[in-house]
mmCIF file of C-alpha atoms in Angstrom:
data_model
loop_
_atom_site.group_PDB
_atom_site.id
_atom_site.type_symbol
_atom_site.label_atom_id
_atom_site.label_comp_id
_atom_site.label_asym_id
_atom_site.label_seq_id
_atom_site.Cartn_x
_atom_site.Cartn_y
_atom_site.Cartn_z
ATOM 1 C CA MET A 1 13.113 22.701 -15.979
ATOM 2 C CA THR A 2 10.898 21.153 -17.537
ATOM 3 C CA SER A 3 8.174 22.530 -15.427
ATOM 4 C CA PRO A 4 8.326 22.004 -10.230
ATOM 5 C CA LEU A 5 5.189 22.573 -10.496
ATOM 6 C CA PRO A 6 2.805 21.897 -14.004
ATOM 7 C CA SER A 7 0.086 23.915 -15.065
ATOM 8 C CA SER A 8 -1.729 20.635 -16.400
ATOM 9 C CA PRO A 9 -0.907 16.852 -16.412
ATOM 10 C CA ALA A 10 -0.419 16.989 -19.633
ATOM 11 C CA ALA A 11 2.126 20.070 -19.372
ATOM 12 C CA SER A 12 5.649 18.960 -20.782
ATOM 13 C CA VAL A 13 7.391 22.049 -19.016
ATOM 14 C CA LEU A 14 8.474 23.577 -15.733
ATOM 15 C CA ASP A 15 7.585 26.720 -14.718
ATOM 16 C CA LEU A 16 10.737 27.136 -13.016
ATOM 17 C CA ALA A 17 9.258 31.114 -11.730
ATOM 18 C CA SER A 18 6.400 28.813 -9.865
ATOM 19 C CA ALA A 19 9.048 27.707 -7.547
ATOM 20 C CA PRO A 20 12.047 29.698 -6.354
ATOM 21 C CA VAL A 21 14.041 27.189 -4.399
ATOM 22 C CA VAL A 22 12.907 23.672 -5.203
ATOM 23 C CA PRO A 23 14.541 21.209 -1.842
ATOM 24 C CA VAL A 24 16.680 18.662 -3.382
ATOM 25 C CA VAL A 25 15.509 15.591 -0.364
ATOM 26 C CA VAL A 26 17.252 12.611 0.116
ATOM 27 C CA VAL A 27 14.879 10.138 1.723
ATOM 28 C CA GLU A 28 16.510 7.123 3.695
ATOM 29 C CA ASP A 29 14.083 5.864 5.425
ATOM 30 C CA ALA A 30 10.234 5.954 3.726
ATOM 31 C CA ALA A 31 8.866 6.184 6.998
ATOM 32 C CA ASP A 32 10.008 10.214 6.908
ATOM 33 C CA ALA A 33 8.769 11.048 4.113
ATOM 34 C CA VAL A 34 5.047 12.124 4.704
ATOM 35 C CA PRO A 35 6.366 14.554 7.735
ATOM 36 C CA LEU A 36 9.209 16.046 5.758
ATOM 37 C CA ALA A 37 7.248 16.997 2.922
ATOM 38 C CA ARG A 38 4.282 18.592 5.203
ATOM 39 C CA ALA A 39 7.288 20.023 7.023
ATOM 40 C CA LEU A 40 8.715 21.378 3.840
ATOM 41 C CA VAL A 41 4.995 22.293 2.512
ATOM 42 C CA ALA A 42 4.402 23.832 5.707
ATOM 43 C CA GLY A 43 7.375 26.167 4.774
ATOM 44 C CA GLY A 44 5.823 27.406 1.837
ATOM 45 C CA LEU A 45 8.098 25.262 -0.397
ATOM 46 C CA ALA A 46 5.695 22.907 -1.924
ATOM 47 C CA ALA A 47 7.626 21.245 -4.865
ATOM 48 C CA ILE A 48 10.067 18.831 -3.770
ATOM 49 C CA GLU A 49 12.128 16.817 -5.549
ATOM 50 C CA VAL A 50 12.979 13.099 -3.601
ATOM 51 C CA THR A 51 16.193 12.035 -5.124
ATOM 52 C CA LEU A 52 16.601 8.688 -6.532
ATOM 53 C CA ARG A 53 19.647 7.872 -4.117
ATOM 54 C CA THR A 54 17.771 5.558 -1.624
ATOM 55 C CA PRO A 55 16.167 2.239 -1.916
ATOM 56 C CA ALA A 56 13.435 3.704 0.109
ATOM 57 C CA ALA A 57 13.397 6.526 -2.336
ATOM 58 C CA LEU A 58 9.780 5.265 -4.530
ATOM 59 C CA ASP A 59 8.240 4.443 -2.184
ATOM 60 C CA ALA A 60 8.922 7.653 -0.151
ATOM 61 C CA ILE A 61 6.997 9.502 -3.493
ATOM 62 C CA ARG A 62 4.161 7.375 -3.293
ATOM 63 C CA GLU A 63 3.914 7.881 0.049
ATOM 64 C CA ILE A 64 4.199 11.495 -0.152
ATOM 65 C CA SER A 65 1.520 11.849 -3.714
ATOM 66 C CA GLY A 66 -0.904 9.922 -1.346
ATOM 67 C CA ALA A 67 -0.585 11.668 1.592
ATOM 68 C CA VAL A 68 0.088 14.839 0.937
ATOM 69 C CA PRO A 69 -1.669 15.854 -2.138
ATOM 70 C CA GLU A 70 -0.565 19.596 -1.729
ATOM 71 C CA ALA A 71 2.789 18.954 -1.925
ATOM 72 C CA VAL A 72 3.998 18.760 -5.616
ATOM 73 C CA VAL A 73 6.953 15.631 -5.586
ATOM 74 C CA GLY A 74 9.077 14.641 -8.050
ATOM 75 C CA ALA A 75 11.266 12.384 -9.087
ATOM 76 C CA GLY A 76 15.120 13.807 -9.388
ATOM 77 C CA THR A 77 18.702 11.832 -10.182
ATOM 78 C CA VAL A 78 16.481 10.172 -13.202
ATOM 79 C CA ILE A 79 19.560 8.720 -15.301
ATOM 80 C CA THR A 80 17.352 5.012 -16.698
ATOM 81 C CA PRO A 81 13.915 4.803 -19.297
ATOM 82 C CA GLU A 82 13.502 2.377 -17.008
ATOM 83 C CA GLN A 83 13.628 4.938 -13.658
ATOM 84 C CA VAL A 84 11.072 7.425 -15.733
ATOM 85 C CA THR A 85 8.347 5.257 -15.545
ATOM 86 C CA ALA A 86 8.555 3.601 -12.070
ATOM 87 C CA CYS A 87 8.721 7.079 -11.193
ATOM 88 C CA GLY A 88 5.516 7.727 -13.171
ATOM 89 C CA ALA A 89 4.189 4.761 -11.650
ATOM 90 C CA ALA A 90 4.786 5.526 -8.300
ATOM 91 C CA GLY A 91 3.536 9.455 -8.338
ATOM 92 C CA ALA A 92 6.107 11.744 -9.699
ATOM 93 C CA ARG A 93 4.746 14.763 -10.957
ATOM 94 C CA PHE A 94 8.050 15.790 -12.698
ATOM 95 C CA LEU A 95 11.258 14.342 -13.601
ATOM 96 C CA VAL A 96 14.677 15.810 -13.223
ATOM 97 C CA SER A 97 17.950 13.951 -14.565
ATOM 98 C CA PRO A 98 21.563 14.818 -13.523
ATOM 99 C CA GLY A 99 22.235 14.732 -17.496
ATOM 100 C CA TRP A 100 20.814 13.412 -20.381
ATOM 101 C CA THR A 101 20.697 11.121 -23.444
ATOM 102 C CA ASP A 102 18.620 11.114 -26.308
ATOM 103 C CA ALA A 103 17.199 7.229 -24.628
ATOM 104 C CA LEU A 104 16.146 9.359 -21.617
ATOM 105 C CA LEU A 105 15.039 12.681 -23.193
ATOM 106 C CA THR A 106 12.933 10.087 -25.111
ATOM 107 C CA ALA A 107 11.110 8.566 -22.572
ATOM 108 C CA MET A 108 10.174 11.495 -20.466
ATOM 109 C CA ARG A 109 8.617 12.576 -22.941
ATOM 110 C CA ALA A 110 6.416 10.089 -23.248
ATOM 111 C CA SER A 111 6.115 10.018 -19.727
ATOM 112 C CA GLY A 112 3.972 13.194 -20.223
ATOM 113 C CA LEU A 113 5.340 14.638 -17.295
ATOM 114 C CA PRO A 114 7.237 17.712 -17.152
ATOM 115 C CA PHE A 115 11.001 17.367 -17.110
ATOM 116 C CA LEU A 116 14.062 19.295 -16.858
ATOM 117 C CA PRO A 117 18.030 17.335 -18.069
ATOM 118 C CA GLY A 118 20.765 18.703 -16.505
ATOM 119 C CA VAL A 119 23.317 20.311 -18.750
ATOM 120 C CA SER A 120 27.154 21.083 -17.216
ATOM 121 C CA THR A 121 28.519 21.997 -20.561
ATOM 122 C CA THR A 122 27.318 24.477 -23.918
ATOM 123 C CA SER A 123 27.157 21.808 -26.181
ATOM 124 C CA GLU A 124 24.907 20.129 -24.192
ATOM 125 C CA VAL A 125 22.503 23.411 -23.840
ATOM 126 C CA VAL A 126 22.572 24.046 -27.688
ATOM 127 C CA ALA A 127 21.941 20.068 -28.159
ATOM 128 C CA LEU A 128 18.594 20.308 -25.763
ATOM 129 C CA LEU A 129 17.430 23.443 -27.645
ATOM 130 C CA GLU A 130 17.966 21.954 -30.799
ATOM 131 C CA ARG A 131 15.846 18.976 -29.754
ATOM 132 C CA GLY A 132 13.272 21.744 -27.911
ATOM 133 C CA VAL A 133 13.742 21.957 -24.692
ATOM 134 C CA ARG A 134 15.085 25.749 -23.111
ATOM 135 C CA GLU A 135 14.788 25.085 -19.085
ATOM 136 C CA MET A 136 17.757 22.372 -17.975
ATOM 137 C CA LYS A 137 18.896 21.535 -15.371
ATOM 138 C CA PHE A 138 22.245 23.131 -14.763
ATOM 139 C CA PHE A 139 24.297 20.433 -12.247
ATOM 140 C CA PRO A 140 26.823 20.756 -10.671
ATOM 141 C CA ALA A 141 27.047 24.335 -10.196
ATOM 142 C CA GLN A 142 29.347 25.388 -8.558
ATOM 143 C CA ALA A 143 32.236 23.345 -9.696
ATOM 144 C CA ALA A 144 30.655 23.240 -12.908
ATOM 145 C CA GLY A 145 31.345 27.162 -13.348
ATOM 146 C CA GLY A 146 28.892 28.761 -11.032
ATOM 147 C CA THR A 147 27.162 32.057 -11.525
ATOM 148 C CA ALA A 148 29.956 33.083 -14.233
ATOM 149 C CA TYR A 149 28.966 30.844 -16.146
ATOM 150 C CA LEU A 150 25.096 31.126 -16.509
ATOM 151 C CA ARG A 151 25.921 34.813 -16.776
ATOM 152 C CA SER A 152 28.188 33.987 -19.378
ATOM 153 C CA LEU A 153 25.346 31.904 -21.255
ATOM 154 C CA ALA A 154 22.616 34.162 -21.060
ATOM 155 C CA GLY A 155 24.311 36.464 -24.112
ATOM 156 C CA PRO A 156 24.715 33.553 -26.815
ATOM 157 C CA LEU A 157 22.011 31.701 -26.034
ATOM 158 C CA PRO A 158 19.299 33.820 -23.965
ATOM 159 C CA GLN A 159 16.328 31.272 -24.599
ATOM 160 C CA ALA A 160 18.323 29.011 -22.028
ATOM 161 C CA ARG A 161 16.827 28.909 -18.657
ATOM 162 C CA PHE A 162 18.311 27.004 -15.449
ATOM 163 C CA CYS A 163 17.622 25.332 -12.891
ATOM 164 C CA PRO A 164 21.184 25.320 -11.021
ATOM 165 C CA THR A 165 21.900 22.449 -8.187
ATOM 166 C CA GLY A 166 25.165 21.080 -6.887
ATOM 167 C CA GLY A 167 26.444 23.028 -3.894
ATOM 168 C CA ILE A 168 24.365 26.150 -3.368
ATOM 169 C CA GLY A 169 23.540 26.819 -0.211
ATOM 170 C CA PRO A 170 21.803 30.010 1.426
ATOM 171 C CA ASP A 171 25.348 32.484 1.246
ATOM 172 C CA ASN A 172 25.037 32.260 -2.779
ATOM 173 C CA ALA A 173 21.418 31.040 -3.469
ATOM 174 C CA LEU A 174 20.534 34.456 -3.977
ATOM 175 C CA ASP A 175 23.616 35.207 -6.221
ATOM 176 C CA TYR A 176 22.300 32.521 -8.945
ATOM 177 C CA LEU A 177 18.807 33.969 -8.901
ATOM 178 C CA THR A 178 19.258 37.337 -9.766
ATOM 179 C CA LEU A 179 20.778 36.044 -13.202
ATOM 180 C CA PRO A 180 18.356 36.504 -15.887
ATOM 181 C CA ASN A 181 18.273 33.205 -17.132
ATOM 182 C CA VAL A 182 17.811 31.252 -13.759
ATOM 183 C CA GLY A 183 14.168 31.238 -12.553
ATOM 184 C CA CYS A 184 15.160 28.172 -9.466
ATOM 185 C CA VAL A 185 17.635 26.826 -7.397
ATOM 186 C CA GLY A 186 17.087 23.560 -6.200
ATOM 187 C CA GLY A 187 19.316 22.851 -3.116
ATOM 188 C CA SER A 188 19.296 20.741 0.706
ATOM 189 C CA TRP A 189 19.790 23.398 3.198
ATOM 190 C CA MET A 190 16.421 23.526 4.259
ATOM 191 C CA VAL A 191 16.609 19.718 4.963
ATOM 192 C CA PRO A 192 19.807 19.085 6.293
ATOM 193 C CA ALA A 193 20.806 14.760 7.470
ATOM 194 C CA ASP A 194 21.204 15.859 10.971
ATOM 195 C CA ALA A 195 17.416 16.995 11.514
ATOM 196 C CA VAL A 196 16.313 14.543 9.041
ATOM 197 C CA ALA A 197 17.570 11.792 11.141
ATOM 198 C CA ALA A 198 16.759 13.950 14.089
ATOM 199 C CA ARG A 199 12.618 13.782 12.222
ATOM 200 C CA ASP A 200 13.078 17.478 13.861
ATOM 201 C CA TRP A 201 10.283 18.352 11.897
ATOM 202 C CA ALA A 202 9.608 21.870 12.835
ATOM 203 C CA ARG A 203 13.453 23.080 12.846
ATOM 204 C CA ILE A 204 12.533 21.996 8.540
ATOM 205 C CA GLU A 205 9.753 23.455 8.993
ATOM 206 C CA GLY A 206 11.501 27.183 9.926
ATOM 207 C CA LEU A 207 14.156 26.314 7.337
ATOM 208 C CA ALA A 208 11.832 26.121 4.103
ATOM 209 C CA ARG A 209 9.904 28.701 5.600
ATOM 210 C CA THR A 210 13.148 31.614 5.416
ATOM 211 C CA ALA A 211 14.034 29.214 2.213
ATOM 212 C CA SER A 212 10.693 30.119 0.403
ATOM 213 C CA TYR A 213 11.720 34.314 1.729
ATOM 214 C CA LEU A 214 14.061 34.032 -1.235
ATOM 215 C CA ARG A 215 13.387 36.080 -4.409
ATOM 216 C CA ALA A 216 15.745 37.623 -7.016
ATOM 217 C CA GLU A 217 13.841 40.662 -6.488
ATOM 218 C CA GLY A 218 16.035 40.934 -2.792
ATOM 219 C CA GLY A 219 15.157 38.330 -0.572
ATOM 220 C CA THR A 220 16.880 36.594 2.045
ATOM 221 C CA CYS A 221 17.715 33.565 2.841
ATOM 222 C CA ARG A 222 20.052 33.827 6.053
#
């Protein structure tokens, strides 16, 4: 990721190790955004990726940015330059894409926000390295080869670091975090849809707290 927790407003690189687990959040109702973010922050997960999969996403980012300053809210599923602009205007502090093009990469760089372009093949990784990008989203992680694939990239491409998302949960997150080229993982297991629908913020806080203990040196997210 070019850093869920940016070191400065102008930073273009994400410090993957600063947030071992990044919640990937789908918000259907913007009214849920603030209590959801507060539950995640209370549970120890301050870097929050709100995906642009619903009409409420930009409003959710705006609400969290204004009302939960301790959260580092970013935008996920960013696929167009226009979305880059809209996310920045809404208060997003980092950008995540499932894939990338030169136009999208240019827009993300021009935004001044930290960004994490998505890859799923070796050629895409090499192309980003040519363009000076070393931190990337690996998506869809499980479907694209999982830990075995990432482990095989560590030898020839040790300079590339990844935030895998897609198919990651409490049973395999630690397997990814023990890899030398993985700085963090993204997932939604701490924000299950039924808990969000029921507005069970206490349950979400508890799941986040458990996930926040996950560390490459031997934590658990069970």
